Coordinates of C-alpha atoms in Angstrom, one line a residue:
M15 CA 3.8 128.3 -38.4
D16 CA 1.1 129.6 -36.1
D17 CA 1.6 132.2 -33.4
S18 CA 1.8 129.8 -30.5
M19 CA 4.4 127.7 -32.3
R20 CA 6.4 130.8 -33.2
K21 CA 6.3 131.9 -29.6
A22 CA 7.5 128.5 -28.4
V23 CA 10.4 128.5 -30.8
G24 CA 11.3 132.1 -29.8
T25 CA 11.3 131.1 -26.2
A26 CA 13.4 128.1 -26.9
A27 CA 15.9 130.2 -28.8
E28 CA 16.1 132.8 -26.0
Q29 CA 16.7 130.0 -23.5
A30 CA 19.4 128.4 -25.7
A31 CA 21.1 131.8 -26.0
F32 CA 20.9 132.4 -22.2
D33 CA 22.3 129.0 -21.4
F34 CA 25.1 129.5 -24.0
L35 CA 26.1 132.8 -22.4
L36 CA 25.9 131.4 -18.8
A37 CA 28.2 128.6 -19.9
R38 CA 30.7 131.3 -21.0
G39 CA 30.7 133.0 -17.6
L40 CA 28.3 135.8 -18.1
K41 CA 26.1 136.8 -15.1
P42 CA 22.4 137.4 -15.6
I43 CA 20.9 140.8 -14.9
T44 CA 17.4 140.5 -16.5
R45 CA 15.5 139.0 -19.4
N46 CA 12.8 140.5 -21.6
Y47 CA 13.1 144.0 -20.4
R48 CA 10.4 146.1 -22.0
C49 CA 9.7 149.8 -22.3
R50 CA 7.7 151.9 -24.6
G51 CA 9.7 151.9 -27.8
G52 CA 11.9 148.9 -27.3
E53 CA 12.8 145.6 -25.7
L54 CA 16.0 143.9 -24.5
D55 CA 16.0 140.1 -24.8
I56 CA 18.8 139.6 -22.3
V57 CA 21.0 141.8 -20.2
M58 CA 24.1 140.2 -18.6
L59 CA 27.3 141.1 -17.0
D60 CA 30.5 140.1 -18.9
G61 CA 33.2 140.9 -16.4
K62 CA 32.6 144.6 -15.7
T63 CA 30.7 145.2 -19.0
L64 CA 26.9 145.2 -19.4
A65 CA 26.0 143.1 -22.5
F66 CA 22.7 144.0 -24.1
V67 CA 21.9 140.9 -26.0
E68 CA 19.6 140.6 -29.0
V69 CA 18.6 137.0 -29.7
R70 CA 17.7 136.1 -33.3
F71 CA 16.6 132.7 -34.7
R72 CA 16.2 131.6 -38.3
A73 CA 15.4 128.1 -39.3
T74 CA 16.6 128.7 -42.8
S75 CA 18.8 131.3 -44.5
N76 CA 16.3 131.8 -47.4
F77 CA 16.0 135.5 -46.3
G78 CA 19.4 135.9 -44.8
G79 CA 20.8 134.5 -41.6
A80 CA 19.7 135.3 -38.1
A81 CA 22.3 138.1 -37.5
D82 CA 21.3 139.7 -40.8
S83 CA 17.8 140.3 -39.4
V84 CA 19.0 142.9 -36.9
T85 CA 18.3 145.9 -39.1
W86 CA 19.2 149.5 -38.4
H87 CA 15.7 150.1 -37.3
K88 CA 15.8 147.2 -34.8
Q89 CA 19.2 148.5 -33.5
R90 CA 17.7 151.9 -32.8
R91 CA 14.9 150.2 -30.7
I92 CA 17.5 148.1 -28.8
I93 CA 19.6 151.2 -28.1
F94 CA 16.5 153.1 -26.9
A95 CA 15.6 150.3 -24.5
A96 CA 19.2 150.1 -23.2
R97 CA 19.2 153.8 -22.5
H98 CA 15.8 153.4 -20.7
F99 CA 17.2 150.5 -18.7
L100 CA 20.2 152.5 -17.6
M101 CA 18.0 155.4 -16.5
T102 CA 15.9 153.1 -14.4
H103 CA 18.9 151.0 -13.0
R104 CA 21.2 153.9 -11.9
G105 CA 23.4 151.4 -10.0
L106 CA 24.5 149.9 -13.2
S107 CA 24.8 153.1 -15.3
H108 CA 28.5 153.6 -14.5
L109 CA 29.4 150.3 -16.3
P110 CA 30.6 150.2 -19.9
G111 CA 28.1 148.6 -22.2
R112 CA 28.0 146.8 -25.5
F113 CA 25.4 145.5 -27.9
D114 CA 25.7 141.8 -28.7
I115 CA 23.8 139.5 -31.0
V116 CA 23.3 135.8 -30.4
A117 CA 22.4 134.4 -33.8
I118 CA 20.8 131.0 -33.8
D119 CA 20.4 129.2 -37.2
G120 CA 19.0 125.8 -38.1
N121 CA 17.0 123.3 -36.2
I122 CA 16.0 124.7 -32.7
Q123 CA 16.6 121.2 -31.3
A124 CA 20.3 121.3 -32.4
P125 CA 21.0 124.9 -33.1
R126 CA 24.1 126.5 -34.5
I127 CA 24.8 129.4 -32.2
E128 CA 27.1 132.4 -33.0
W129 CA 27.9 135.1 -30.5
L130 CA 28.7 138.4 -32.1
K131 CA 30.2 140.6 -29.4
A132 CA 29.9 144.4 -30.0
A133 CA 27.8 143.7 -33.1
F134 CA 26.7 147.4 -33.3
T135 CA 27.2 150.6 -31.4
A136 CA 25.0 153.5 -30.3
D137 CA 27.3 156.0 -32.1
R138 CA 25.5 156.2 -35.4

């Protein structure tokens, strides 16, 4: 798969995850928040909790499923980006937060979506 195809599939996966979460009542805050050292795919409000959502897509499980690809190193980068986000969005910093994963496996046209709430913590 070339880079443009990979980017298109990634964009489709993020949109599928976003739509999935919207349908479950979450409210959007931002998407694709970037800072030096990390990125947040989606930030949403789930009631009064900020959900920092990592979206992962895997067409096959040959190398593990989508959720398995969120390594300890990737978690550190997400946590760093979440801390940066909260420093630059002080009005949201009083809210509790959690780190979710939306794992998308299979065909992107008919994906299997799994939402893992509180998939990891910043406590390690």
